[in-house]
XYZ file of C-alpha atoms in Angstrom:
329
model
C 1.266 -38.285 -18.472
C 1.494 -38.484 -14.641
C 4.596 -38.687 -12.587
C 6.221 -40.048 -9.265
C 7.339 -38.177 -6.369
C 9.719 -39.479 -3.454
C 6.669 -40.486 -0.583
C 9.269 -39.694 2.186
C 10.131 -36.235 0.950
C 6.488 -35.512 0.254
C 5.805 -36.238 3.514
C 8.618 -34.141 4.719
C 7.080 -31.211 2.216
C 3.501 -32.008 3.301
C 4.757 -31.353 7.251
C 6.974 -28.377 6.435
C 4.091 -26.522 4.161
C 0.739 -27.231 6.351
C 1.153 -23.887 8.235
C 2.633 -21.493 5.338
C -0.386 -19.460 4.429
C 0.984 -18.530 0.621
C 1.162 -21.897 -0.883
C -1.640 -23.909 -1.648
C -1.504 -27.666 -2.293
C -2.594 -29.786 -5.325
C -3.541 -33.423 -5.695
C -1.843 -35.123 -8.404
C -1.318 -38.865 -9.249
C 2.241 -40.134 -9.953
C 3.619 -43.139 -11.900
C 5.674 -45.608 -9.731
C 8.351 -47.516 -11.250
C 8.552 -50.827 -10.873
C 11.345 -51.920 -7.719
C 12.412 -54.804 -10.400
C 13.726 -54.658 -13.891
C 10.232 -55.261 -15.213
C 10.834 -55.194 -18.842
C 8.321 -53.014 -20.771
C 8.856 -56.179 -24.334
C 6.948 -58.892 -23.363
C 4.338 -61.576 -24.657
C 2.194 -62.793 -21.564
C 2.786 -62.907 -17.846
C 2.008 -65.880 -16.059
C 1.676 -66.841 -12.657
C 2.272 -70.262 -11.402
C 1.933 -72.113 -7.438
C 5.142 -74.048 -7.420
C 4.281 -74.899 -3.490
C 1.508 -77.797 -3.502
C 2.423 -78.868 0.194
C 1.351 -76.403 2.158
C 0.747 -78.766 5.484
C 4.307 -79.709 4.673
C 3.087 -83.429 5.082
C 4.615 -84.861 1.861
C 1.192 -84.847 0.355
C -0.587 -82.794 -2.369
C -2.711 -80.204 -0.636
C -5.448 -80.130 -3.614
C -8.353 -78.141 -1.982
C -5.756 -75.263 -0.208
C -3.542 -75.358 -3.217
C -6.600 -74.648 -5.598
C -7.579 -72.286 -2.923
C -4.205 -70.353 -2.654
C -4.009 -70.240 -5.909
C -7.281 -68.912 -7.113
C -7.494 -66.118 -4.809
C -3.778 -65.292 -5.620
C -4.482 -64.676 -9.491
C -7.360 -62.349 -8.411
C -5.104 -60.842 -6.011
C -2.579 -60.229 -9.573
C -5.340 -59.007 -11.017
C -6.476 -56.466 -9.375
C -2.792 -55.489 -8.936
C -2.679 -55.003 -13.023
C -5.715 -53.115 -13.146
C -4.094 -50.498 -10.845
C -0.762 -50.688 -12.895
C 0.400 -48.748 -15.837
C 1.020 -49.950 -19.008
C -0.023 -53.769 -18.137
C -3.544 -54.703 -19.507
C -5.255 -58.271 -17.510
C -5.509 -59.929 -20.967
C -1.533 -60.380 -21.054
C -2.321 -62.618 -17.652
C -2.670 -66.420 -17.305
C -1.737 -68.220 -14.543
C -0.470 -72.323 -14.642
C -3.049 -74.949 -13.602
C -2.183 -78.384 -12.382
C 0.705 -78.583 -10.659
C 4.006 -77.802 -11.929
C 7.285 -79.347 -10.829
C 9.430 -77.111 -8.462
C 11.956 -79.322 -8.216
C 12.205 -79.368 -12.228
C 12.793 -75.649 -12.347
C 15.124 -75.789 -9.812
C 17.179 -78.610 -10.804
C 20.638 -79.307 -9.385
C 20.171 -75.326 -7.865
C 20.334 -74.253 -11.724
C 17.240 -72.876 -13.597
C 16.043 -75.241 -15.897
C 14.592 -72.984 -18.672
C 13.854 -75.905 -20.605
C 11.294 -76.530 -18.339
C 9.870 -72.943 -18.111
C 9.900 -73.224 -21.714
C 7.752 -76.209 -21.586
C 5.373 -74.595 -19.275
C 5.177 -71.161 -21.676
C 4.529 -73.371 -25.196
C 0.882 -72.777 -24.876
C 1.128 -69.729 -24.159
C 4.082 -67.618 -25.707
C 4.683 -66.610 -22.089
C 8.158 -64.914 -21.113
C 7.762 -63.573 -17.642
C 6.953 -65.786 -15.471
C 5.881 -64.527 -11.683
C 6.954 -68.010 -9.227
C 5.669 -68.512 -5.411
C 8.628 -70.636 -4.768
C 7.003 -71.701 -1.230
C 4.833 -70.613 1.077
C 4.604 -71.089 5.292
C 1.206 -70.434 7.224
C 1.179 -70.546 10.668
C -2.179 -69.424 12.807
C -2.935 -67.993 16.227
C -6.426 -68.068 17.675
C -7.970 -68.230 21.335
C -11.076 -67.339 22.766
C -11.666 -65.356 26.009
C -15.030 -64.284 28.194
C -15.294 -61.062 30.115
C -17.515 -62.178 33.030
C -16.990 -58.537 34.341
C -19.813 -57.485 31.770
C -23.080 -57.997 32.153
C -24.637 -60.157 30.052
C -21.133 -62.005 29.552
C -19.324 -60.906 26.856
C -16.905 -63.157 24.659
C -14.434 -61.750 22.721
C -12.424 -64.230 19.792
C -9.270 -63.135 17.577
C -7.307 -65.328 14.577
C -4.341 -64.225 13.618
C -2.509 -65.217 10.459
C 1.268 -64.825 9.589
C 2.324 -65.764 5.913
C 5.501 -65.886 4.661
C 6.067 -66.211 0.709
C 9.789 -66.232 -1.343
C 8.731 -65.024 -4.740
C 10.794 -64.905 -8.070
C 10.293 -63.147 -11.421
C 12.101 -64.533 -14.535
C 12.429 -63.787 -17.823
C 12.288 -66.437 -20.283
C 13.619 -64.328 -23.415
C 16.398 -62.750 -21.578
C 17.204 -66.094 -19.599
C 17.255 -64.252 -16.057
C 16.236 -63.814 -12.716
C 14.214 -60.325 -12.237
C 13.822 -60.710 -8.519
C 13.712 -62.954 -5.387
C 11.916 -61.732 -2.473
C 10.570 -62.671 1.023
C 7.129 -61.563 1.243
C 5.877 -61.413 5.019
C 2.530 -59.920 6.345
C 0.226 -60.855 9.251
C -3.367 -60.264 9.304
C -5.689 -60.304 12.282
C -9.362 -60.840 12.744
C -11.602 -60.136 15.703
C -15.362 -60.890 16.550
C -17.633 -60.055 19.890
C -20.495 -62.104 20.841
C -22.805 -62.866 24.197
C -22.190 -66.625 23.489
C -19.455 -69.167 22.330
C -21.550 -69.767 19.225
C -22.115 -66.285 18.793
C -18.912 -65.060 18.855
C -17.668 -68.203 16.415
C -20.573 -67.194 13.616
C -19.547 -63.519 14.142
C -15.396 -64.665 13.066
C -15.283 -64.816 9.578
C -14.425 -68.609 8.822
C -10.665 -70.254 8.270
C -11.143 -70.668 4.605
C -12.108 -66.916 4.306
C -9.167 -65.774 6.540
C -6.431 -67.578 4.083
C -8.734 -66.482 0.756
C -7.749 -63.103 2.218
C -4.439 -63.660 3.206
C -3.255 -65.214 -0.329
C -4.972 -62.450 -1.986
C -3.273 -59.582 -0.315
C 0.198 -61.234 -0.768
C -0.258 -61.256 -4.100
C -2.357 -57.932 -4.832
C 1.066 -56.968 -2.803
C 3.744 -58.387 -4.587
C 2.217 -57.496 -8.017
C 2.296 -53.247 -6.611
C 6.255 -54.379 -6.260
C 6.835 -55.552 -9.499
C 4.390 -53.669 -11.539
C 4.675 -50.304 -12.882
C 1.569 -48.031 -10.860
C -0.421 -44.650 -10.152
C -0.117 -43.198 -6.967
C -1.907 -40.127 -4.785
C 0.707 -37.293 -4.029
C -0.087 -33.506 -3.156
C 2.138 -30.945 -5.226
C 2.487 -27.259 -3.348
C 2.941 -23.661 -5.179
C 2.507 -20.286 -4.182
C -1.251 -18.753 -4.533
C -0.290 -15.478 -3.094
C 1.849 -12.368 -3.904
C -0.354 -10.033 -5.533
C -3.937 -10.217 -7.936
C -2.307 -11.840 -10.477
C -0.787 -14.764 -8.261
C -4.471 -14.998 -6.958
C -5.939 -14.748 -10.647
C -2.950 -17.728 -11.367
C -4.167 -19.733 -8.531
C -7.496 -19.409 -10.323
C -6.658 -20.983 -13.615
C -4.569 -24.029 -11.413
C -8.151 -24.730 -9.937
C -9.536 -25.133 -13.624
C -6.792 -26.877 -14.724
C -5.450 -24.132 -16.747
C -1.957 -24.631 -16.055
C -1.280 -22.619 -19.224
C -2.838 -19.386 -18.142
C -1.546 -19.750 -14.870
C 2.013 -20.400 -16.488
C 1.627 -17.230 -18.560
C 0.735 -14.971 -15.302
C 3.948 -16.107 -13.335
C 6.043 -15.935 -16.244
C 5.565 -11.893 -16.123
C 7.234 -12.056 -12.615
C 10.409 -14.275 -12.994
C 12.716 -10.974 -13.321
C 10.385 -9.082 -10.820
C 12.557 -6.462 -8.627
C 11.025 -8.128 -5.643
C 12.775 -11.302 -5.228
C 10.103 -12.960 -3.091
C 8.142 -12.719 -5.851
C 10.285 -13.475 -8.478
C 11.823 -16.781 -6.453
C 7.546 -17.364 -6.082
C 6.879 -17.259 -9.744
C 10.094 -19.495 -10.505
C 8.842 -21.791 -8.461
C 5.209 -22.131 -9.798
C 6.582 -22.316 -13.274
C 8.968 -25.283 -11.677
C 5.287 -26.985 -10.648
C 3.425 -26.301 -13.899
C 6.424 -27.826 -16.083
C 6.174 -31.428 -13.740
C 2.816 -31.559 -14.295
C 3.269 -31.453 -17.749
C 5.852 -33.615 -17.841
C 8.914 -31.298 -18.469
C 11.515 -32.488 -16.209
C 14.291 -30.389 -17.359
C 12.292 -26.913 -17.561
C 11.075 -27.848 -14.518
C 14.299 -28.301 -12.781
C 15.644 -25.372 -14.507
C 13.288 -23.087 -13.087
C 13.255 -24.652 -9.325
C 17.169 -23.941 -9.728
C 16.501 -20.382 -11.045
C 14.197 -20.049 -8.107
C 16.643 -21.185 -5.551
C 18.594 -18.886 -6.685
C 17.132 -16.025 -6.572
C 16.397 -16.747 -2.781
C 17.714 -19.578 -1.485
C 15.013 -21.594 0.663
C 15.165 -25.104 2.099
C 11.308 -26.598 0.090
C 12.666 -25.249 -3.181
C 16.304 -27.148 -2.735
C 14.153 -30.509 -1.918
C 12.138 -29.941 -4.447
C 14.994 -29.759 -6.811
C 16.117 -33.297 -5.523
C 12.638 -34.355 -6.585
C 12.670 -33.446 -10.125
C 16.185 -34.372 -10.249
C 15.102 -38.111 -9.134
C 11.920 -37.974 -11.153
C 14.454 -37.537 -14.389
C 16.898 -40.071 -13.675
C 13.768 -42.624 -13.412
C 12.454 -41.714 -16.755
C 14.681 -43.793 -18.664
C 13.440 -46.566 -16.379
C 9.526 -46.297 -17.031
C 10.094 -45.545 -20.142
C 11.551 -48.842 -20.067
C 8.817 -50.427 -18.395
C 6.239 -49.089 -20.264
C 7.030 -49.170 -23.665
């Protein structure tokens, strides 16, 4: 099983370890809790485009609802492929369009209505764009310093999105958010028409933009794997060398079995050292507690600033479990 660290104090570790010659760094991929009360019980997840006016005109957008919306359930998609524990067949989305103002009648849920919408279905957490607000900057400008001319176009496009979560079985809101992002394109050309065919069209521009919001939002409310680096000590003597050996192979069992020889050593660089390797080779497996126990032992036997954040870490790491656990089972 992989685990999460804390990306600010990894970056803090990352900065404080790049110049110690004795420890060596690891890449490891950790699980990220959801930032909602995802529940880890649940039928299907659907996804459903409660905004339909998107000019704000009083009219049914079809073509840039349909738009918005297909993109946006790729864009969820993709999100659960790079979760953990959610598989895309548990996925649907709602076509037509439903009723916002049905949902949200007399500023009450109407779960009779998200009921309605989940009969097909069996659906119980329901992921809602409750509206969404485009607004577009673009200009065009020549350099007639260069030579040939040179025209140079930009589009930039600001969306802002107020998602919810609900959960049908448990008859709650799991979230409300305000999603914002911008995204900017630029093209060069030695002609007006160049320069236009070199700008990726509109319709491209707000494929992209709906996709990323919700490729986005699904990485805030799904449970995913992400990149960290995990430091230990390679040096000390042959063994700690011979240790560092088996890490590279993967061995974390060998290498556990070398430092474990030095945890009383009468040296107590080395014995803090091998404490604190033992610390790293019980995350990776997934022992929180061992591992926390011997980061503590380490710290103190010499008392050093990495090994006391470290401890926070793990400490963190255990207090999620429950949560994951929740999420993912």
């Amino acid at each position: 099983m992989k685990y999460r660290i804390i990306s600010l104090l990894t970056v803090f570790i990352a900065v404080f370890f790049t110049n110690c010659q004795p420890l060596t760094s690891i890449q490891i991929e950790t699980l990220v809790p959801s930032q909602i009360d995802f529940p880890g019980n649940y039928n299907l997840i659907v996804f459903a485009n409660l905004d339909n006016d998107i000019n704000n005109d009083g009219e049914i957008d079809t073509i840039l609802y349909n738009m918005i919306t297909s993109e946006m359930k790729l864009g969820f998609l993709d999100a659960i492929k790079m979760s953990a524990g959610v598989d895309s067949s548990v996925f649907l989305y709602v076509k037509g369009f439903p009723d916002k103002n049905r949902i949200y009648a007399s500023d009450t849920i109407s779960w009779e209505y998200l009921d309605r919408l989940a009969t097909n279905n069996n659906a119980d957490i329901f992921i809602l764009l409750d509206s969404i607000k485009l607004s577009m900057e673009s200009d065009i400008y020549t350099n007639f310093y260069n030579e040939p001319t040179e025209y140079y176009k930009y589009r930039e496009l600001a969306v802002l999105i107020n998602w919810s979560v609900f959960d049908l079985f448990e008859r709650k809101r799991l979230d409300s958010y305000a999603y914002k992002d911008t995204l900017y394109w630029e093209a060069y050309g030695y002609s007006k028409s160049e320069v236009e065919s070199n700008l990726i069209s509109l319709e491209k521009s707000i494929r992209e933009t709906a996709y990323f919001a919700a490729y986005d939002y699904g990485k805030r409310i799904l449970p995913g794997w992400k990149t960290e680096r995990r430091y230990y000590f390679n040096t000390g003597n042959l063994d700690f060398q011979m240790a560092a050996d088996c890490v590279y192979n993967n061995n974390w069992d060998d290498a556990a079995a070398i430092w474990g020889k030095y945890v009383d050593h009468l040296d107590k660089e080395i014995a803090s050292r091998a404490c604190f390797n033992l610390a790293v080779a019980n995350e990776i497996k997934g022992k929180f507690i061992v591992a926390i126990g011997w980061a503590e032992r380490s710290n103190q036997i010499k008392p050093k600033t990495r090994t006391q954040y470290y401890i926070e870490i793990l400490k963190e790491r255990q207090q999620e479990l429950e949560k994951l656990e929740k999420q993912l089972f």
